[in-house]
Coordinates of C-alpha atoms and ligand atoms in Angstrom, one line a residue:
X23 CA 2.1 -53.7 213.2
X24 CA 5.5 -54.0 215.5
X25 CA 6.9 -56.7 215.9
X26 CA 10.2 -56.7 217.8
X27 CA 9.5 -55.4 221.6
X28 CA 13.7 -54.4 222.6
X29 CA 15.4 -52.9 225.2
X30 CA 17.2 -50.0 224.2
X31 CA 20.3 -51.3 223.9
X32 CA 19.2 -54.3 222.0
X33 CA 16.9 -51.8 219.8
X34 CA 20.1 -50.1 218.8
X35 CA 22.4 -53.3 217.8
X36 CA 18.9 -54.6 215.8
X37 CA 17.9 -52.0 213.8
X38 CA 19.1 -51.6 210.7
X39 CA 20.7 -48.4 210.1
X40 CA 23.3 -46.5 207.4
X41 CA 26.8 -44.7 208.1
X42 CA 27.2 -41.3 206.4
X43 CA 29.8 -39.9 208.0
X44 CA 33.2 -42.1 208.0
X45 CA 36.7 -41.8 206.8
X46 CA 38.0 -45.2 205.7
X47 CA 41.4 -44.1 207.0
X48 CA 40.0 -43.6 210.0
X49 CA 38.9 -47.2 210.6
X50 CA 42.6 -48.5 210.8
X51 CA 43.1 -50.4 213.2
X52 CA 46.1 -50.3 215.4
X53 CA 46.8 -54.0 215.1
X54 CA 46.3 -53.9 211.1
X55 CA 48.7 -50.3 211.2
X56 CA 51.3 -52.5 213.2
X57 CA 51.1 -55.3 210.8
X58 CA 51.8 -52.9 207.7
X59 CA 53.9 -51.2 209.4
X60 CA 56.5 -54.5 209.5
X61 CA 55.4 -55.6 206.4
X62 CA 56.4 -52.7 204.3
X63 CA 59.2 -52.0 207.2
X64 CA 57.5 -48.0 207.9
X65 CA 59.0 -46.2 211.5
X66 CA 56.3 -45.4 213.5
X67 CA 57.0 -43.9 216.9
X68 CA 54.6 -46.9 218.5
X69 CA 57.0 -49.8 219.8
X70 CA 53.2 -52.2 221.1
X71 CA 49.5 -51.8 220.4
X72 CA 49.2 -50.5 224.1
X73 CA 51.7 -47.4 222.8
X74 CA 49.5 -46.8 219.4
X75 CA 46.4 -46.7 222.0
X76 CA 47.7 -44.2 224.2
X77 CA 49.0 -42.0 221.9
X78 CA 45.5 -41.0 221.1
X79 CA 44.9 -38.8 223.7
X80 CA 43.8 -35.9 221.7
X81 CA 43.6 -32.0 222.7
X82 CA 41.9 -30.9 219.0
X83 CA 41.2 -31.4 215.5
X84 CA 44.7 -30.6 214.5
X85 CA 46.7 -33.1 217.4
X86 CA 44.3 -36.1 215.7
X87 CA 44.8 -35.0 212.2
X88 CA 48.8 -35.3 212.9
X89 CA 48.4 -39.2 214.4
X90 CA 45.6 -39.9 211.6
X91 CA 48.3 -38.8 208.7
X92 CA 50.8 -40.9 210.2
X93 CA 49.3 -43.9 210.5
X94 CA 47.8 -43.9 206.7
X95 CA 51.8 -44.2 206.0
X96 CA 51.2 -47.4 206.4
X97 CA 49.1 -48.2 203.8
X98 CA 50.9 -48.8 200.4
X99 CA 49.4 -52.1 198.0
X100 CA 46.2 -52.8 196.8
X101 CA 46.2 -55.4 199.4
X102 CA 46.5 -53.1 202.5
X103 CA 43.6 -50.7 200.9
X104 CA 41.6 -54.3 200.6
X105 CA 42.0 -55.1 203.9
X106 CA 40.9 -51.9 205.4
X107 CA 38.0 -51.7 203.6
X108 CA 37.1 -55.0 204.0
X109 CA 37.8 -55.0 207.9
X110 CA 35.4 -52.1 208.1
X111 CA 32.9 -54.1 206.0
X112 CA 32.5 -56.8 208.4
X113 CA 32.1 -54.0 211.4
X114 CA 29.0 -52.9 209.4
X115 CA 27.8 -56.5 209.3
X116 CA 28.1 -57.2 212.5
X117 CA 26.4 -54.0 213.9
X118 CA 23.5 -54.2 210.7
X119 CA 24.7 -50.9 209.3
X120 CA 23.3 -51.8 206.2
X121 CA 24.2 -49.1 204.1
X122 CA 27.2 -46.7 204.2
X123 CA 28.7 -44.0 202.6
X124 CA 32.6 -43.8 203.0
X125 CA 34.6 -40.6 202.9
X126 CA 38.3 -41.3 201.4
X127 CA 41.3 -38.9 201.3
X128 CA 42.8 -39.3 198.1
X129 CA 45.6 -36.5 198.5
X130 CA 46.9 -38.5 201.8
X131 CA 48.0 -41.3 199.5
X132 CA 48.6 -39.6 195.7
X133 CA 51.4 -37.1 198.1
X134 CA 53.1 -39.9 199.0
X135 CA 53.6 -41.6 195.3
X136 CA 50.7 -43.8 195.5
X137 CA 48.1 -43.6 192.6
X138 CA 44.3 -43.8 192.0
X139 CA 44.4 -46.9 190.5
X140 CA 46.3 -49.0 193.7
X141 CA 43.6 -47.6 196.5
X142 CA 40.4 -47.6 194.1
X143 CA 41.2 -51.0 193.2
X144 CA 41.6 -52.2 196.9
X145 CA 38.9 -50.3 197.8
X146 CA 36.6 -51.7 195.1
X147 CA 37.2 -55.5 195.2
X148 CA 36.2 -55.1 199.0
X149 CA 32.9 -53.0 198.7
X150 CA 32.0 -55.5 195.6
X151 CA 32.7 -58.9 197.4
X152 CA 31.0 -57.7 200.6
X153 CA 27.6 -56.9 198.6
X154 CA 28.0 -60.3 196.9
X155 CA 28.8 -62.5 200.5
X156 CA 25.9 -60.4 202.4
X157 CA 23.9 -57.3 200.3
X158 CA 26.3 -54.9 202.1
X159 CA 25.1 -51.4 200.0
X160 CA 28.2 -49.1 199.8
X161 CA 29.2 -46.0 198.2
X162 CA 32.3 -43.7 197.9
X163 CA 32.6 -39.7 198.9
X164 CA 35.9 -38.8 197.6
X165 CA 37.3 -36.1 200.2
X166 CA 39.5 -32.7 199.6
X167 CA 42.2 -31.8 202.1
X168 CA 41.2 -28.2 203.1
X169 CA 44.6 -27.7 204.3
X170 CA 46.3 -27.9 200.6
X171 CA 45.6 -25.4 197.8
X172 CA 42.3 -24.9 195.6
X173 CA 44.9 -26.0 192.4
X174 CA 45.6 -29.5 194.3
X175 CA 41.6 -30.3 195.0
X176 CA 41.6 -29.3 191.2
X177 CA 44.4 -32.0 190.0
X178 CA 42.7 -34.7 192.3
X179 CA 39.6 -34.3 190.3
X180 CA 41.4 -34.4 187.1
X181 CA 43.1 -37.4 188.7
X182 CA 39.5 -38.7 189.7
X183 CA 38.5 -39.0 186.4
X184 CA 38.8 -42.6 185.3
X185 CA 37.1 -43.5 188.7
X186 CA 34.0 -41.2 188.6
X187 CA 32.0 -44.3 188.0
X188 CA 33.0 -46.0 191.5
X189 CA 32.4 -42.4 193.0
X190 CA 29.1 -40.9 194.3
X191 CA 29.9 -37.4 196.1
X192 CA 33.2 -35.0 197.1
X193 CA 33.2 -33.9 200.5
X194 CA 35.8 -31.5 202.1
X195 CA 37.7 -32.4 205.6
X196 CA 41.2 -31.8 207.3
X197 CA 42.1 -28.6 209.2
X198 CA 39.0 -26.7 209.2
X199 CA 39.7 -23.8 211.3
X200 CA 41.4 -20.9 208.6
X201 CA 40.8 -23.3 205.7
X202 CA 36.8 -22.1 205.1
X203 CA 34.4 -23.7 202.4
X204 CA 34.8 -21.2 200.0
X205 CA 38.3 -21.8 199.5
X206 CA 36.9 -25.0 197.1
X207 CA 34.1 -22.9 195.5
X208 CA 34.8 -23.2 191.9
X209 CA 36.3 -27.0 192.7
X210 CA 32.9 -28.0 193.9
X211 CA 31.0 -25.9 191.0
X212 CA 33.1 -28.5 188.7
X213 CA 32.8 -31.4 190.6
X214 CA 28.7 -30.6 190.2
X215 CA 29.3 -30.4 186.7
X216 CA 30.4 -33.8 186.8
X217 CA 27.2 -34.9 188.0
X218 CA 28.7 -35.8 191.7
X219 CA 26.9 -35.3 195.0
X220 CA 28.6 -32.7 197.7
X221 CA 28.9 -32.9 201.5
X222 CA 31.4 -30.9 203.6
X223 CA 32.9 -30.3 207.1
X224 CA 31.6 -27.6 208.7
X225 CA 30.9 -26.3 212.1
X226 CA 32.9 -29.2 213.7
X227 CA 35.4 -26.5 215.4
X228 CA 35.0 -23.7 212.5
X229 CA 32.2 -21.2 212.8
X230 CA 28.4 -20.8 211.6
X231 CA 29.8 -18.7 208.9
X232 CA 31.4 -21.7 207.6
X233 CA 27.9 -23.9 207.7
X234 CA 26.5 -21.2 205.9
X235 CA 29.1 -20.8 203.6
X236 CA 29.2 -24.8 202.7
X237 CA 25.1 -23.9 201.8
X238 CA 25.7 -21.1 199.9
X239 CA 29.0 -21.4 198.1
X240 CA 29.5 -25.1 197.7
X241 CA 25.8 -26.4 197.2
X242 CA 26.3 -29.2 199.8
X243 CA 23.3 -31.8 200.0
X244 CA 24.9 -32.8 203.9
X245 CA 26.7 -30.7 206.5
X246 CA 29.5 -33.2 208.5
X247 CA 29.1 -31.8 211.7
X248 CA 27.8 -28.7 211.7
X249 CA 27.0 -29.1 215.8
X250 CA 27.9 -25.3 216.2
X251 CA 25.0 -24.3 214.1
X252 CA 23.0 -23.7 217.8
X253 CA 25.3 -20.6 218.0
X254 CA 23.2 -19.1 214.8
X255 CA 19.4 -18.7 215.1
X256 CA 18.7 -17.9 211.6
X257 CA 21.4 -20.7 210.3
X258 CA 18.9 -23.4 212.5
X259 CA 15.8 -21.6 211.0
X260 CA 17.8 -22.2 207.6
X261 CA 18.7 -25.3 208.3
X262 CA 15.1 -26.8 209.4
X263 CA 13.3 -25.1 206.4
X264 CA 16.2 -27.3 203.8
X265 CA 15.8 -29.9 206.4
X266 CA 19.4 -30.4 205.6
X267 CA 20.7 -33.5 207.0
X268 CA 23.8 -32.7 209.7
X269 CA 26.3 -36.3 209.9
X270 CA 27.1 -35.7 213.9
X271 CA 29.7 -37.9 215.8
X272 CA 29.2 -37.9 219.0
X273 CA 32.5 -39.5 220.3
X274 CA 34.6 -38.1 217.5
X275 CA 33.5 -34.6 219.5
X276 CA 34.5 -35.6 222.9
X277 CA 37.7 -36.7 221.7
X278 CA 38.4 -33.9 220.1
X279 CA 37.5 -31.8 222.9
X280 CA 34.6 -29.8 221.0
X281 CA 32.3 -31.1 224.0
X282 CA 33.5 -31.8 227.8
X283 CA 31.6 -34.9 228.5
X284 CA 28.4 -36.8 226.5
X285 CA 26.1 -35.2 228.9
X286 CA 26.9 -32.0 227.8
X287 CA 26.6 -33.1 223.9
X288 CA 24.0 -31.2 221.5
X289 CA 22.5 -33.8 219.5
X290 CA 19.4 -33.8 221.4
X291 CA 18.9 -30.2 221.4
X292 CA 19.1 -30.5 217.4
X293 CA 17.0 -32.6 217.0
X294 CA 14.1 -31.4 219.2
X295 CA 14.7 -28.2 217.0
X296 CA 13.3 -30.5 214.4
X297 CA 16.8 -30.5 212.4
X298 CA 17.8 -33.5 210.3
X299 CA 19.9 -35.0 212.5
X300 CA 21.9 -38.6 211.8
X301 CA 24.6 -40.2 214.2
X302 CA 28.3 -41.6 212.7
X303 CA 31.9 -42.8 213.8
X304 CA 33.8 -40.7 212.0
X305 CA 37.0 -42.2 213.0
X306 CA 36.2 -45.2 214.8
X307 CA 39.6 -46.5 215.9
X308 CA 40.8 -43.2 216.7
X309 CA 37.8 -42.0 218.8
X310 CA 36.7 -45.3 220.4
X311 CA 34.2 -46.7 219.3
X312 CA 32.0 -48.1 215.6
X313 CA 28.8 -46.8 215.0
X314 CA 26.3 -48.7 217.6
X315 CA 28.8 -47.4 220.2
X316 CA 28.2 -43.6 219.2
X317 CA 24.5 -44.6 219.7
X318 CA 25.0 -46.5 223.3
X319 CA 27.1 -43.7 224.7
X320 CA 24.7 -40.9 223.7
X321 CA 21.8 -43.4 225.5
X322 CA 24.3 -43.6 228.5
X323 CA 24.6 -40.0 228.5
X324 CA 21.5 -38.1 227.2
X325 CA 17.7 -38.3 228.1
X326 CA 17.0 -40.0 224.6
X327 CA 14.4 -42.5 224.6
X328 CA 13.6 -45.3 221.9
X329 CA 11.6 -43.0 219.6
X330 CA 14.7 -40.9 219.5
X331 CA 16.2 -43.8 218.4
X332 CA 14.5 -44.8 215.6
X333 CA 14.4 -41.2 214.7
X334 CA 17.7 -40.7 214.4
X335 CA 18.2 -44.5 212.1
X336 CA 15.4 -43.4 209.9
X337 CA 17.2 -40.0 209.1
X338 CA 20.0 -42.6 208.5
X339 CA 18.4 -43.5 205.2
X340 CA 16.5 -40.1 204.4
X341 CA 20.2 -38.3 204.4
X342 CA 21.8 -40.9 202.4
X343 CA 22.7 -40.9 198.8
X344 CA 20.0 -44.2 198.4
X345 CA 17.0 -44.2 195.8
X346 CA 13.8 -43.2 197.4
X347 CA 12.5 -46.9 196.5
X348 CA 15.4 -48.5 198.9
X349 CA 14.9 -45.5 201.4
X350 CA 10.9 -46.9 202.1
X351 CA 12.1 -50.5 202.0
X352 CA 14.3 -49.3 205.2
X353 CA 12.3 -46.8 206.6
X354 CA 9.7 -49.7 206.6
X355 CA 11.6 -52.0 208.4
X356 CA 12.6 -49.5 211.2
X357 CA 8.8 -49.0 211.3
X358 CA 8.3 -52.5 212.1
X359 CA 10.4 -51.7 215.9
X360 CA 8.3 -51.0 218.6
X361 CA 9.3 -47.8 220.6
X362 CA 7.0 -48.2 223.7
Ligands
HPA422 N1 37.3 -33.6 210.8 C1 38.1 -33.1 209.8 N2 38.8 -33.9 209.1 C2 38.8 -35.2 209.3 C3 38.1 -35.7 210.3 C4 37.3 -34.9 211.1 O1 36.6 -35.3 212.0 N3 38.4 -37.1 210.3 C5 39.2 -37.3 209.3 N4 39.5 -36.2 208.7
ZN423 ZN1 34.9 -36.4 209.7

């Protein structure tokens, strides 16, 4: 029986929901990037927070990619990995995303001379006192650069190796367009081998081709993105029949110009074509806003109403990476919303 009658707004901030689509690099700050910045003396070309803010005025994939590279330069100890992770921890508490599944770029940091052990240790003493202090669930999706060579994604695996335990899937991100999946075809094959999950980019800016070549040649079990599938009616048909899950960020794609304006976003029109569908930051402090404000602007913007809702936070948990026994426990408690 339901038992929480909530606005829509209030309905969004309550219920609990997962993140499957984020890049931990993407969460910094600019008030942490400043910090670390001084602290390991790094020359940005930001003199205040207000310049760091404006500069992210994006045209493309490729103009955020170049600011979102930049500012990782900042982050060097085990501490500064710590305190990103564990600053986007508390974001989750505060907005009940209860469980979450975190992209990282290892290349970013290992070609700049810092090693698996310094970021996976950071990383990991965060996710591991946040699940003691509140239950926070977490798990890590270690990403490829498409933009570097099929021999580096190889090395970062071999690299990967002591870590595999703390890691639950590869994904693939960076410059999609000219870079497509089945450049990393025999690097996923292994990765597979290894016994890890797969998600990739796809269909962000790059083509259906690319969505169908993440299915066919890498064996994904999510699409990121993958909001240009509409332009393939087969690739839909395809993509209902798998009921493959697609990690869609709505204000990551206005930023980066692959919509106008919300109003003119897809998501709706996926998921009335009966397509998994889940919403996700992304890159919070670089496309303005965490998760519960992807869901708020697409209910400022689109005709979605609170079934939608609970829809799309109950594809949350079906997409995710979590046992089917802690998948019911949360489907159950969405269930327990009401949606009149
Ligand atoms: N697309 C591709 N690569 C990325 C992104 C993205 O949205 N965010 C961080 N790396
Ligand atoms: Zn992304």
């Amino acid at each position: 029986m339901p038992v929480h009658n909530l606005s829509t707004a209030n309905l969004i901030n309550s219920l609990p929901k997962a993140e499957l689509h984020l890049h931990i690099e993407g969460t910094l700050e600019p008030e942490l990037m400043m910090a670390l910045a001084a602290k390991h003396q790094v020359t940005l070309p930001y003199s205040t927070i207000d310049d760091v803010r404006l500069a992210y005025n994006f045209d493309n994939l490729q103009s955020f990619l170049d600011l979102y590279y930049l500012g990782a330069s900042v982050l060097r100890d085990e501490d500064d990995f710590y305190r990103l992770m564990w600053d986007y921890l508390c974001k989750c508490k505060e907005e009940n995303v209860v469980h979450v599944e975190m992209m990282f770029d290892p290349q970013t940091h290992t070609e700049r001379g810092i090693d698996f052990a310094v970021f996976m240790a950071g990383f990991t003493r965060a996710m591991a006192q946040a699940e003691k202090e509140w239950g926070q669930s977490s798990l890590l999706i270690m990403s490829f650069l498409r933009h570097l060579s099929e021999r580096n994604a190889f090395d970062t695996l071999t690299a990967a190796a002591p870590y595999l335990p703390m890691i639950t899937a590869v994904g693939l991100d960076s410059s999609e367009l000219g870079n497509p999946p089945e450049k990393f075809t025999r690097v996923f094959a292994k990765a597979k081998e290894l016994g890890l999950m797969r998600v990739a980019h796809a269909g962000e800016e790059g083509p259906p081709e690319y969505i169908w070549s993440a299915l066919h040649d890498l064996d994904v079990h999510r699409i990121d993105h993958g909001v240009r599938s509409v332009e393939d009616g087969a690739l839909m048909k395809e993509l209902v029949s798998r009921q493959m899950p697609l990690t869609v960020c709505p204000l990551s794609n206005i930023k980066l110009c692959v919509f106008d304006h919300m109003n003119e976003h897809n998501l709706l029109t996926l998921l009335e074509h009966g397509l998994m569908v889940t919403v996700n930051a992304d890159d919070p402090s670089y496309f303005g806003g965490y998760l519960n404000d992807n869901y708020h602007a697409l209910a400022a913007h689109l005709p979605i109403n609170k079934q939608h809702i609970k829809t799309l936070a109950s594809n949350s948990f079906k997409a995710s990476f979590l046992s089917e026994e802690k998948k019911s426990h949360w489907l159950n408690q969405i269930s327990n919303f009401d949606a009149d």
